[in-house]
Tab-separated table of N, CA and C and ligand atoms in Angstrom:
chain	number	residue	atom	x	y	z
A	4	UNK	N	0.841	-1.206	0.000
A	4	UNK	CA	0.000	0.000	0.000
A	4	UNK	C	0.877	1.259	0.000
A	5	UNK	N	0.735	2.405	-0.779
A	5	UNK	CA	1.144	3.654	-1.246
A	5	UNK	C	0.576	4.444	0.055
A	6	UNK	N	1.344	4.683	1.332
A	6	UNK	CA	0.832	5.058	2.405
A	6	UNK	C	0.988	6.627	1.940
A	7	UNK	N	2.070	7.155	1.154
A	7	UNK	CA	2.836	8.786	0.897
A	7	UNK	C	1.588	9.284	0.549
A	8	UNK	N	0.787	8.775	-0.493
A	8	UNK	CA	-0.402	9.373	-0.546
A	8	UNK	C	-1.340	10.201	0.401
A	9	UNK	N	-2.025	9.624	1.085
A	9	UNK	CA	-2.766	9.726	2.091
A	9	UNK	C	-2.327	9.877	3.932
A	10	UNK	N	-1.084	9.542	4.182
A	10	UNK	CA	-0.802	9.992	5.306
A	10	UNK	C	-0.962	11.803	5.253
A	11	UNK	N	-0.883	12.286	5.029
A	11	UNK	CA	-0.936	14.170	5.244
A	11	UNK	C	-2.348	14.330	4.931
A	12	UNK	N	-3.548	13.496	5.178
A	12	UNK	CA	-5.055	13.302	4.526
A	12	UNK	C	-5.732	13.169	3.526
A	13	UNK	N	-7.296	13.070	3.358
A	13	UNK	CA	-7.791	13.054	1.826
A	13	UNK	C	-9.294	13.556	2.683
A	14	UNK	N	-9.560	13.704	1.368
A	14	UNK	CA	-11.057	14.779	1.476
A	14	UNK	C	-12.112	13.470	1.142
A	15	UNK	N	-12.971	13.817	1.871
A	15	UNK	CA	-14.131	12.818	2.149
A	15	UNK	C	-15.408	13.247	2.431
A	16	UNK	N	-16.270	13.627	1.985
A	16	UNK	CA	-17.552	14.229	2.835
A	16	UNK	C	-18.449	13.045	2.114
A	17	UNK	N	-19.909	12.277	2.873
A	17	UNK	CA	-20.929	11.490	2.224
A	17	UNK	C	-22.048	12.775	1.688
A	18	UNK	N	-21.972	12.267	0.514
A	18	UNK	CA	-23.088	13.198	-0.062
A	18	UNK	C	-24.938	12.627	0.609
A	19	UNK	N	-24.945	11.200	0.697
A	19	UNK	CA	-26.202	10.791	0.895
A	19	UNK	C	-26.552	10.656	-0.733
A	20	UNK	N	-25.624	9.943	-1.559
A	20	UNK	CA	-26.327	9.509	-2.447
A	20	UNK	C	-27.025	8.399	-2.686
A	21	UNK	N	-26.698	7.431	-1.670
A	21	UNK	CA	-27.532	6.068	-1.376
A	21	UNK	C	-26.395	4.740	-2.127
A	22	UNK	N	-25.788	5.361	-3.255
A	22	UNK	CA	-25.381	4.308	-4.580
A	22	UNK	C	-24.308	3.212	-3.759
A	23	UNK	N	-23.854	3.499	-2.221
A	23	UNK	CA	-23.115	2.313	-1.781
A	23	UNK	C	-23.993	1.469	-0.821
A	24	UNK	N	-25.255	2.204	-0.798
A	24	UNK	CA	-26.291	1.066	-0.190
A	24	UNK	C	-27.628	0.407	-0.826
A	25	UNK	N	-27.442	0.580	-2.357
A	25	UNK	CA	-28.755	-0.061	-3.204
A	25	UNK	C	-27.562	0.358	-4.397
A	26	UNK	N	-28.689	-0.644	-5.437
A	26	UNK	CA	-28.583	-0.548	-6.605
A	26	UNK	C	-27.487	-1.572	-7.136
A	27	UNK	N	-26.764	-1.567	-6.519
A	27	UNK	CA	-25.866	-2.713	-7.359
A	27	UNK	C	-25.437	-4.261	-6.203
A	28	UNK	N	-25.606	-5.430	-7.090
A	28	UNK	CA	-25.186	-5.879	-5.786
A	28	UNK	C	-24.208	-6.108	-4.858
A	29	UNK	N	-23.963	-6.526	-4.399
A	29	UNK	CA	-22.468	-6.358	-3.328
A	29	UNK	C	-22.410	-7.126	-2.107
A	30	UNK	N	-21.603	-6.858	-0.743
A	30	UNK	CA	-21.512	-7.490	0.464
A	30	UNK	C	-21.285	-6.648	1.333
A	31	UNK	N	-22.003	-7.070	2.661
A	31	UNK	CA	-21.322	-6.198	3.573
A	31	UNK	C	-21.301	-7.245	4.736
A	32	UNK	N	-19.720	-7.714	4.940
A	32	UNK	CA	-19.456	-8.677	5.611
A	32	UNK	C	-18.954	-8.258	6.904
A	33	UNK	N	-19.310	-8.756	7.947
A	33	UNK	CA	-19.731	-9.021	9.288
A	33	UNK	C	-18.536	-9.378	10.031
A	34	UNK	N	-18.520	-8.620	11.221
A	34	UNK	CA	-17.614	-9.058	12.471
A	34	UNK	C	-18.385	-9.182	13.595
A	35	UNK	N	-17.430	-9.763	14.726
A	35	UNK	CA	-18.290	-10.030	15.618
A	35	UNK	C	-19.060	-8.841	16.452
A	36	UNK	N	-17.780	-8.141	16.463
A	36	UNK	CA	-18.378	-6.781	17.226
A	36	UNK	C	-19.341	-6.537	16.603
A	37	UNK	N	-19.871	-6.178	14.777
A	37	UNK	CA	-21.321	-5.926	13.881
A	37	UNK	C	-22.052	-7.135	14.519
A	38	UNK	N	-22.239	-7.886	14.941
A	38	UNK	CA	-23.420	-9.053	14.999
A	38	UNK	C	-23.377	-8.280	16.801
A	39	UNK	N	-22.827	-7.957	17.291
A	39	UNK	CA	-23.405	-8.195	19.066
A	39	UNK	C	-23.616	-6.492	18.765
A	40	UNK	N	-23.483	-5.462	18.101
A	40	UNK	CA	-23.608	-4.230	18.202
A	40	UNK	C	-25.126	-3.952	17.449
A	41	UNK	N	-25.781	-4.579	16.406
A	41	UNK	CA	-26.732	-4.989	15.981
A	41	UNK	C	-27.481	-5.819	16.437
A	42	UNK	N	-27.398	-6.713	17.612
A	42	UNK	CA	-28.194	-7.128	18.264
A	42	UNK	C	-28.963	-6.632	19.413
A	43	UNK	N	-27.963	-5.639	19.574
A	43	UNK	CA	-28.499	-4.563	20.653
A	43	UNK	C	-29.129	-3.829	20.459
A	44	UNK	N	-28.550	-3.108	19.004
A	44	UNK	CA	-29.833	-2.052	18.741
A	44	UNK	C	-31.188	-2.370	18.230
A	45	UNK	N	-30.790	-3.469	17.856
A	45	UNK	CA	-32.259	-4.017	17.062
A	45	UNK	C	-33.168	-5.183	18.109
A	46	UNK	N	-32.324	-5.273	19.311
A	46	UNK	CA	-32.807	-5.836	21.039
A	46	UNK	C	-33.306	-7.381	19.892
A	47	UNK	N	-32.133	-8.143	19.520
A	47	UNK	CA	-32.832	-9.471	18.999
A	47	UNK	C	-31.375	-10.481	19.429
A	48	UNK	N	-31.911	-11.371	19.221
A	48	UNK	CA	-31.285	-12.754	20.300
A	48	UNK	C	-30.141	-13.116	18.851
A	49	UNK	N	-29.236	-13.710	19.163
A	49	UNK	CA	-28.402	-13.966	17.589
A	49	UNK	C	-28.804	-14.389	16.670
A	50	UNK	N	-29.936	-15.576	16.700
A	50	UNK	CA	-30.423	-16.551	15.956
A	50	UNK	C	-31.411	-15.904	15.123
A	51	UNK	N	-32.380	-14.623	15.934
A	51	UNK	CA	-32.928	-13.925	14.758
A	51	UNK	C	-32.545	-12.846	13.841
A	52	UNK	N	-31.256	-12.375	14.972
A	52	UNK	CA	-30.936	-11.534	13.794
A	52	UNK	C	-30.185	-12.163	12.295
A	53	UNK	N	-29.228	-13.502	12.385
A	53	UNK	CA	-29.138	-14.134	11.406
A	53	UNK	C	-29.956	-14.703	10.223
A	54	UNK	N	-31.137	-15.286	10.928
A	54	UNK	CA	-32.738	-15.509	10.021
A	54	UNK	C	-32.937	-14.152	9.318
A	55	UNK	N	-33.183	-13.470	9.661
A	55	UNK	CA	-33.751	-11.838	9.070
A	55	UNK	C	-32.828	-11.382	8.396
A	56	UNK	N	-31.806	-10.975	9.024
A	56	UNK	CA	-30.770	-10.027	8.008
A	56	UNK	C	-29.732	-10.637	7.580
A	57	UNK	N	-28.844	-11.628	7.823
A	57	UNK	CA	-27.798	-12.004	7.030
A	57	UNK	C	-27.880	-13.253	6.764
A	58	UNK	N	-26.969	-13.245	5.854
A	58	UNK	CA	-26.828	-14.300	4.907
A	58	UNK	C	-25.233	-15.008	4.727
A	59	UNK	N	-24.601	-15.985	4.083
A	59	UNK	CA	-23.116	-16.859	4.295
A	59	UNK	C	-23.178	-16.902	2.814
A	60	UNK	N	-21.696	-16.199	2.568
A	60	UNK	CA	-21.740	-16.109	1.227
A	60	UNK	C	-20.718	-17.374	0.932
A	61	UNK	N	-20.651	-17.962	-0.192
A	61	UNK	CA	-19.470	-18.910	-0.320
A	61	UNK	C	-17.898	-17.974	-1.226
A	62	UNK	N	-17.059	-18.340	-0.469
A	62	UNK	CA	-15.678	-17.614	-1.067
A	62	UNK	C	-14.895	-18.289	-1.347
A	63	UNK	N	-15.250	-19.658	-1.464
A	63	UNK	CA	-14.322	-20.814	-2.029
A	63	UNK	C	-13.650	-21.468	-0.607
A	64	UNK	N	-13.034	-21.222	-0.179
A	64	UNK	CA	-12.227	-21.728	0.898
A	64	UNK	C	-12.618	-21.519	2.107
A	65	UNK	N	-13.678	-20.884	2.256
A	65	UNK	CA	-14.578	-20.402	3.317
A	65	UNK	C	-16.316	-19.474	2.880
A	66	UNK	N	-16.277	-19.695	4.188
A	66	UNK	CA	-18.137	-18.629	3.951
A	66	UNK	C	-18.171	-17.803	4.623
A	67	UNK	N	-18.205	-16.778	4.546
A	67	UNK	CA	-18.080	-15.067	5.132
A	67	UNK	C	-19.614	-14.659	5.435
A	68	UNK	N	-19.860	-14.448	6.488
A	68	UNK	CA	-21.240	-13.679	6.973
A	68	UNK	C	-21.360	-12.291	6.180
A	69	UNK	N	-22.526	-12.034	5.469
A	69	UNK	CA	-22.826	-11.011	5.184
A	69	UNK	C	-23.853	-10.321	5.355
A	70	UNK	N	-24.194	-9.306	5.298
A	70	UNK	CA	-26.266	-8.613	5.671
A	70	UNK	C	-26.809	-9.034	4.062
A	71	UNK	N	-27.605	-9.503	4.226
A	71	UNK	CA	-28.455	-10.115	3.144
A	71	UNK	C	-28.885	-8.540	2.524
A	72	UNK	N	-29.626	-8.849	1.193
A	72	UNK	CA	-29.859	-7.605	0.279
A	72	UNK	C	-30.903	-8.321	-0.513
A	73	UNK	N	-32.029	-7.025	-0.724
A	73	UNK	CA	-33.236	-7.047	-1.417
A	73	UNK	C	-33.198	-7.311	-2.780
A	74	UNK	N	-34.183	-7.813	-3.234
A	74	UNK	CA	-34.330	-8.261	-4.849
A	74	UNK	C	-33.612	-7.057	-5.544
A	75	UNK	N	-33.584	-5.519	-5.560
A	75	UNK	CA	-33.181	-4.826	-5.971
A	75	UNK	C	-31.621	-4.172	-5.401
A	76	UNK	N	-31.357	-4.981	-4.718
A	76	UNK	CA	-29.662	-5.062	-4.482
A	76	UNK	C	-29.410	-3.934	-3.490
A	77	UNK	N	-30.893	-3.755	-2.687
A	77	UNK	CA	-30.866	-2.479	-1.835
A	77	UNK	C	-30.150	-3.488	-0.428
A	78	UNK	N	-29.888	-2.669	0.099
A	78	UNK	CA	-29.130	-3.686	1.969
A	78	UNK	C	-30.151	-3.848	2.305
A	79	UNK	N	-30.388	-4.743	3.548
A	79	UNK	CA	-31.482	-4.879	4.245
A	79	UNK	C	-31.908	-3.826	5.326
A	80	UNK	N	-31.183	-3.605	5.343
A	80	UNK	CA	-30.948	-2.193	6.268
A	80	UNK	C	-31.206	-0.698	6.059
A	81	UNK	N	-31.428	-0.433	4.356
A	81	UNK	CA	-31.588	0.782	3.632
A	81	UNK	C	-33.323	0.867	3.538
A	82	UNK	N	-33.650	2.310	3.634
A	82	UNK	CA	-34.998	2.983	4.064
A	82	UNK	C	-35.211	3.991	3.627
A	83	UNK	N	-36.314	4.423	3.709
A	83	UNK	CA	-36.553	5.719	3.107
A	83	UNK	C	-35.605	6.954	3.799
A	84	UNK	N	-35.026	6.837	5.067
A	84	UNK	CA	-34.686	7.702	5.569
A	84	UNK	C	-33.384	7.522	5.422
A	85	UNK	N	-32.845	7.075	4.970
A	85	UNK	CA	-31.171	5.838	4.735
A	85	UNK	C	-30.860	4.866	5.514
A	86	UNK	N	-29.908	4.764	5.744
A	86	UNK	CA	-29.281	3.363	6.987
A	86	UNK	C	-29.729	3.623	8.134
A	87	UNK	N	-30.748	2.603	8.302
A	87	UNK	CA	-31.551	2.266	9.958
A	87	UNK	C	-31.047	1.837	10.812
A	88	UNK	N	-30.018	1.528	10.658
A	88	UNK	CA	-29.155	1.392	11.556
A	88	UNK	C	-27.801	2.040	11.711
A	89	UNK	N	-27.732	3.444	11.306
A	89	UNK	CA	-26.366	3.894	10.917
A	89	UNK	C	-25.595	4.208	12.219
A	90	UNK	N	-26.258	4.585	13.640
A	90	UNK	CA	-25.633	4.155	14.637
A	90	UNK	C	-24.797	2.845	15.160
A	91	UNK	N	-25.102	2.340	15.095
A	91	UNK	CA	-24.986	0.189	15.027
A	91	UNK	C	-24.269	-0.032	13.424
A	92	UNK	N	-24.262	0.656	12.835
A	92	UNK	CA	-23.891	-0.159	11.079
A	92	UNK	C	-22.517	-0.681	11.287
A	93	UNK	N	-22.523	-1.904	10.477
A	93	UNK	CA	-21.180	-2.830	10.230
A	93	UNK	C	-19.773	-1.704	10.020
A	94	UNK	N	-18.826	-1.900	10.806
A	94	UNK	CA	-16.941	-1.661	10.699
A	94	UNK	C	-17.030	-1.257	8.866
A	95	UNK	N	-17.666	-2.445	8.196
A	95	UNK	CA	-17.023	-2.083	6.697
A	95	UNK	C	-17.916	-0.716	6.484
A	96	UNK	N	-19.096	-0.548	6.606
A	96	UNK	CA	-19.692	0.818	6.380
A	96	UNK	C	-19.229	1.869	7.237
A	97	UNK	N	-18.736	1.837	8.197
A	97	UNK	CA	-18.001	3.190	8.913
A	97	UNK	C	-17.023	3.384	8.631
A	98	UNK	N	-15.915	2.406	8.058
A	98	UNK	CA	-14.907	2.775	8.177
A	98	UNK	C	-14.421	3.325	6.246
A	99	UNK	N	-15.748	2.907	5.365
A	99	UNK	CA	-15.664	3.637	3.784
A	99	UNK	C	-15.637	4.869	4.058
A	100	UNK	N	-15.086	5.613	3.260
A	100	UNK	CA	-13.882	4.756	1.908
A	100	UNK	C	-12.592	4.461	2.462
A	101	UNK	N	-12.246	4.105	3.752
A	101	UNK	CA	-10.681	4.315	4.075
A	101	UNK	C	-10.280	2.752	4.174
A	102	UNK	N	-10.805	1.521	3.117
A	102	UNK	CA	-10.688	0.425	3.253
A	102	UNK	C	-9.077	-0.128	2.575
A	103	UNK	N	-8.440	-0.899	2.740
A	103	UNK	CA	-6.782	-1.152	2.528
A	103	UNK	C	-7.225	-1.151	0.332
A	104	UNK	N	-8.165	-1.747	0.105
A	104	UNK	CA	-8.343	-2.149	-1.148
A	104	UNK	C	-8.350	-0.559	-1.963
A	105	UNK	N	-8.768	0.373	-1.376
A	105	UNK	CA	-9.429	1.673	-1.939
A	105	UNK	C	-7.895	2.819	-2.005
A	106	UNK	N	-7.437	2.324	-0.187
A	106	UNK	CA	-5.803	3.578	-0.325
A	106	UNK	C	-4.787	2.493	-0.648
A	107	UNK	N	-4.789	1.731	-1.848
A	107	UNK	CA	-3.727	1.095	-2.236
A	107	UNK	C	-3.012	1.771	-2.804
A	108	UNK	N	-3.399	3.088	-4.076
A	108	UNK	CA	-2.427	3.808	-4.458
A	108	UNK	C	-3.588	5.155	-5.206
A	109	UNK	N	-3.050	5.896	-5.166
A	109	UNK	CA	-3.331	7.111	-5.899
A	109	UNK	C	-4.227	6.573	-7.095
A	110	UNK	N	-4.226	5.603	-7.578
A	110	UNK	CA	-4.651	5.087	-8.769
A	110	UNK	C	-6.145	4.169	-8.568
A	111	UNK	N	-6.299	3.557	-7.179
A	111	UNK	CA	-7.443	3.153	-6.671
A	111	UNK	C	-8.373	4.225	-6.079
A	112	UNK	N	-7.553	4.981	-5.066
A	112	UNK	CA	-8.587	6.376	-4.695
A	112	UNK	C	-9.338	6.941	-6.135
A	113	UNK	N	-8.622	7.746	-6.906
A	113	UNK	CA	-9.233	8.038	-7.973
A	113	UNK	C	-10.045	7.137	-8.991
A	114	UNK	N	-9.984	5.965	-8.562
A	114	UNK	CA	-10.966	4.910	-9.619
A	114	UNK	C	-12.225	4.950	-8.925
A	115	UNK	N	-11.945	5.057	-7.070
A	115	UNK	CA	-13.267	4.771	-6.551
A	115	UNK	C	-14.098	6.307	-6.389
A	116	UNK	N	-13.095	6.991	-6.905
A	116	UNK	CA	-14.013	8.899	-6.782
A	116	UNK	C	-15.181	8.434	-7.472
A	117	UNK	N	-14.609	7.748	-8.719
A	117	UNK	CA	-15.945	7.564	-9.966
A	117	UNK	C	-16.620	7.101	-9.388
A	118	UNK	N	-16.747	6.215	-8.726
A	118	UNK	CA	-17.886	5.464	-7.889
A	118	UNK	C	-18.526	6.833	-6.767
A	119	UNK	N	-17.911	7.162	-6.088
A	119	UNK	CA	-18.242	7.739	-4.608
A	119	UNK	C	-18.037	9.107	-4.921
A	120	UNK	N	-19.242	9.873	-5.248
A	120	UNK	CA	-18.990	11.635	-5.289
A	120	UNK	C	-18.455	12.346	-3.698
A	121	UNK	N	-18.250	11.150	-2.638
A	121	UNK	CA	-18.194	11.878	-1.821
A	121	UNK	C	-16.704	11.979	-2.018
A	122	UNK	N	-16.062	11.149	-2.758
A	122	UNK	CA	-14.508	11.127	-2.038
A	122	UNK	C	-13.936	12.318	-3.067
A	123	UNK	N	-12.972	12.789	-2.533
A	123	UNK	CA	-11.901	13.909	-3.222
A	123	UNK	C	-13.056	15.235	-2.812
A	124	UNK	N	-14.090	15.297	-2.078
A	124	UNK	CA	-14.348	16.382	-1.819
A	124	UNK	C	-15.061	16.528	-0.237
A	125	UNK	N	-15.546	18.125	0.398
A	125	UNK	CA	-15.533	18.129	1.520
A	125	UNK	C	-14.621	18.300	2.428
A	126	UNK	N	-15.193	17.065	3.870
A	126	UNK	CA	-14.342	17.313	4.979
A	126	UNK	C	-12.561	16.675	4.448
A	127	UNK	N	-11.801	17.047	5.651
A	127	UNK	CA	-10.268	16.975	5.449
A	127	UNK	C	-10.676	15.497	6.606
A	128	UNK	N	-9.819	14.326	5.859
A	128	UNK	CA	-9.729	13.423	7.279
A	128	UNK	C	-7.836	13.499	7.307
A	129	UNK	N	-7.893	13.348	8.301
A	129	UNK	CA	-6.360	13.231	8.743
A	129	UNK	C	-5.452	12.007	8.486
A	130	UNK	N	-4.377	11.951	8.331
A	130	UNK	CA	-3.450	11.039	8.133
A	130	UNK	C	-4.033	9.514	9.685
A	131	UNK	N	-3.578	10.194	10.484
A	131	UNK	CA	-3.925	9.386	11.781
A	131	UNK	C	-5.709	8.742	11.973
A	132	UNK	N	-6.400	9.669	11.473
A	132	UNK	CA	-7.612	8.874	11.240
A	132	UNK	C	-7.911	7.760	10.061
A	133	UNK	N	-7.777	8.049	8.995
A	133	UNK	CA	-7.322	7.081	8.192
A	133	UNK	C	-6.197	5.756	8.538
A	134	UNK	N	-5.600	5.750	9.194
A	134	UNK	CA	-4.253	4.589	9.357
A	134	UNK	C	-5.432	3.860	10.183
A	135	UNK	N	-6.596	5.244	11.413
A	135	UNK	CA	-7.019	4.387	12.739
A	135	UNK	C	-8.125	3.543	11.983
A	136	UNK	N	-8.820	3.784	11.273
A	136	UNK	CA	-10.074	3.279	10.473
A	136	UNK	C	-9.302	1.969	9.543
A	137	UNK	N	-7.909	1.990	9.064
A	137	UNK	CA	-7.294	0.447	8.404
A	137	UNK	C	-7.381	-0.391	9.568
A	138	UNK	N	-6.872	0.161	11.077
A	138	UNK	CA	-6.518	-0.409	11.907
A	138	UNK	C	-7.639	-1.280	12.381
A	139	UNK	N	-8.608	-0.388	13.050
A	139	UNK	CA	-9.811	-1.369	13.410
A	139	UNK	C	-10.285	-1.936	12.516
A	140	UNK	N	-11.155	-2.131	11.368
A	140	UNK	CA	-11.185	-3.059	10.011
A	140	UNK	C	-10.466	-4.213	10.326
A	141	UNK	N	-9.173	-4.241	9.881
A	141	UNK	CA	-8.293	-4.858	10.374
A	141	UNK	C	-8.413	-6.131	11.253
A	142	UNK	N	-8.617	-5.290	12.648
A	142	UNK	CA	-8.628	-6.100	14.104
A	142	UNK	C	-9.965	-6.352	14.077
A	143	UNK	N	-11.286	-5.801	13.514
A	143	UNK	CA	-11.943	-6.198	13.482
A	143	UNK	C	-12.373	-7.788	12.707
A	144	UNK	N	-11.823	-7.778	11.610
A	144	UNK	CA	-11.706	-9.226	10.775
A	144	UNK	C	-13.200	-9.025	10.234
A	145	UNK	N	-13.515	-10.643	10.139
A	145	UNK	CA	-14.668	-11.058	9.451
A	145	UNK	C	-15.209	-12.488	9.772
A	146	UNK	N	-16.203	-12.515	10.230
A	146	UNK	CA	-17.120	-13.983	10.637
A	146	UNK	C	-16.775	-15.019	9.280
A	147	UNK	N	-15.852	-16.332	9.275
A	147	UNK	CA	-15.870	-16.884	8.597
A	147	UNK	C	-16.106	-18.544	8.892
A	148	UNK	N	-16.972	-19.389	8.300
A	148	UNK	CA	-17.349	-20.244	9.208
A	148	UNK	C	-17.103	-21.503	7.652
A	149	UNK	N	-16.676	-22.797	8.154
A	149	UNK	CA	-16.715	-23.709	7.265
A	149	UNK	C	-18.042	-23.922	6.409
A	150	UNK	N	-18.234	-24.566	5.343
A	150	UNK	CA	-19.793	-25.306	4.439
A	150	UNK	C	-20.532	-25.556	5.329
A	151	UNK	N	-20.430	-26.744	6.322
A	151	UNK	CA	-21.279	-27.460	7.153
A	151	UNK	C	-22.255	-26.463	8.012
A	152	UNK	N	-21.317	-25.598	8.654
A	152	UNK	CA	-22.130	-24.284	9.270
A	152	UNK	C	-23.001	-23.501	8.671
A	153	UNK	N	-22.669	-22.908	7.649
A	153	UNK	CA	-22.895	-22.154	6.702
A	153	UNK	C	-24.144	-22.492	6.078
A	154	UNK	N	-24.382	-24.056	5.693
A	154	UNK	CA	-25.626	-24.757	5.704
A	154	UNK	C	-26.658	-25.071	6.776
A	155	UNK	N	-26.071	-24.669	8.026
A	155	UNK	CA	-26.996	-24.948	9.127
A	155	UNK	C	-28.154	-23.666	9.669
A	156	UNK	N	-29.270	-24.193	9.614
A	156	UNK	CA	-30.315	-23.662	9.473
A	156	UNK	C	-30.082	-22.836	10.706
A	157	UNK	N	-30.346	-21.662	10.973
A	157	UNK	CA	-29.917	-20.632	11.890
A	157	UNK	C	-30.435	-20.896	12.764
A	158	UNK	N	-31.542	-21.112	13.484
A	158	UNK	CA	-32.170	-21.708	14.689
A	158	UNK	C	-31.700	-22.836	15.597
A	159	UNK	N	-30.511	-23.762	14.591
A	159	UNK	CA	-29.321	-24.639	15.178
A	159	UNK	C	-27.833	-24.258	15.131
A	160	UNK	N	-27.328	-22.744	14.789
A	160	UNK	CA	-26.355	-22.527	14.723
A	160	UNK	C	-26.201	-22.351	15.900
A	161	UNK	N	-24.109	-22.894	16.313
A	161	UNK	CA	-23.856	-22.536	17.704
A	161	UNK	C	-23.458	-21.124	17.681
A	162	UNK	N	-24.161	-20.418	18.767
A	162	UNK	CA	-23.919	-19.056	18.872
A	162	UNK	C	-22.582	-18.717	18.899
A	163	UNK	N	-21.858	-19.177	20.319
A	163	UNK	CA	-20.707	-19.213	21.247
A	163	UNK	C	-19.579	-19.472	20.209
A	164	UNK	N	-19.587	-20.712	19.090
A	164	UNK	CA	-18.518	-21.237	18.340
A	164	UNK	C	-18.575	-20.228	17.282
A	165	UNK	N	-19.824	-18.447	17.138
A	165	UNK	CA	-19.716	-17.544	15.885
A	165	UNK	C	-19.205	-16.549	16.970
A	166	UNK	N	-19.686	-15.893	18.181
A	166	UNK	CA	-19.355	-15.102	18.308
A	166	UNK	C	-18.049	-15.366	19.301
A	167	UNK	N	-17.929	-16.410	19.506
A	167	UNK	CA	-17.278	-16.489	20.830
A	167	UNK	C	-17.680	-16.377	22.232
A	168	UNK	N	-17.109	-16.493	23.342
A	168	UNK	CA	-18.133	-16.119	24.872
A	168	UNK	C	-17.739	-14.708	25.334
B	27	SF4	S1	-21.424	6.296	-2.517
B	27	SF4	FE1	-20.221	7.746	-1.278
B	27	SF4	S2	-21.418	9.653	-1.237
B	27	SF4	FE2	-22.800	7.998	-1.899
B	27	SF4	S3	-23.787	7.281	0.015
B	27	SF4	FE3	-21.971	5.977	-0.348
B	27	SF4	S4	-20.321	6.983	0.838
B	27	SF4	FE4	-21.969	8.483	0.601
B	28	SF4	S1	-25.842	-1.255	6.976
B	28	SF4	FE1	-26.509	0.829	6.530
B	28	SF4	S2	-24.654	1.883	5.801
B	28	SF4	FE2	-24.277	-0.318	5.638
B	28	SF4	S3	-24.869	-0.884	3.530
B	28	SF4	FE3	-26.655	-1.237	4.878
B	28	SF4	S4	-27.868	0.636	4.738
B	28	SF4	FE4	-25.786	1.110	3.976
């Protein structure tokens, strides 16, 4: 990663255009801290919030928890008012655009401007906020569970062996 870039900051403001939470499809894959921080706000036991909102995607060598998404590739989570849960929302949505894939080099930031009107304009984020947002991501990880699990009907998944105790 091309850190020279972005250590002295980059400009970031969310416009509220919606386009990284509908319309195309995608993932928004899950840590543990997102499953017990979403269970709280949404006051539901693990087993339903898995039934309702997420889904185990297959990645070949594993299955990654993700929030399931509407016939129209909207999140499950997106509303008329935007993210219903944007207090509680998943590490990968707080911590966009400052993801390792995006500040790889001068050449990815500017590919994902096209995508994201918010980036290259607005607020200033700082060198140190950016490194802190790779960092947690990071340490945060991602719920990844073998086939066998992954196939098990959520009402028999072991809680303790996803989130830990
Ligand atoms: S694509 Fe960018 S500007 Fe639009 S909602 Fe997502 S973060 Fe905000
Ligand atoms: S959880 Fe919220 S911020 Fe994240 S993709 Fe869904 S609607 Fe968007």
């Amino acid at each position: 990663m091309d850190e020279s870039f972005w250590e002295n900051g980059l400009n970031f403001e969310c416009t509220r255009c919606s386009r990284c939470c509908t319309g195309e499809p995608g993932y928004v894959f899950l840590a543990v801290g997102d499953l017990r921080r979403l269970m709280t706000a949404l006051d539901l036991d693990f087993r339903a919030l898995i039934s309702r909102y997420c889904r185990f995607v297959d990645m070949g060598e594993h299955h990654a928890l993700s929030l399931r998404e509407r016939s129209d590739h909207s999140c499950v989570f997106w509303g008329s008012s935007g993210c219903s849960v944007y207090d509680a929302r998943p590490i990968q949505c707080s911590t966009y655009p400052f993801w390792s894939s995006i500040l790889a080099s001068p050449a990815t930031w500017t590919e994902e401007a096209e995508y994201c009107p918010g980036i290259k304009n607005g607020k200033r984020h700082g060198g140190s906020e950016i490194a802190e947002a790779l960092a947690s991501r990071r340490a945060a990880g991602t719920i990844r569970v073998d086939k066998a699990t992954a196939l098990t009907p959520p009402e028999l998944l072991d809680e303790t062996a996803i989130l830990g105790r």
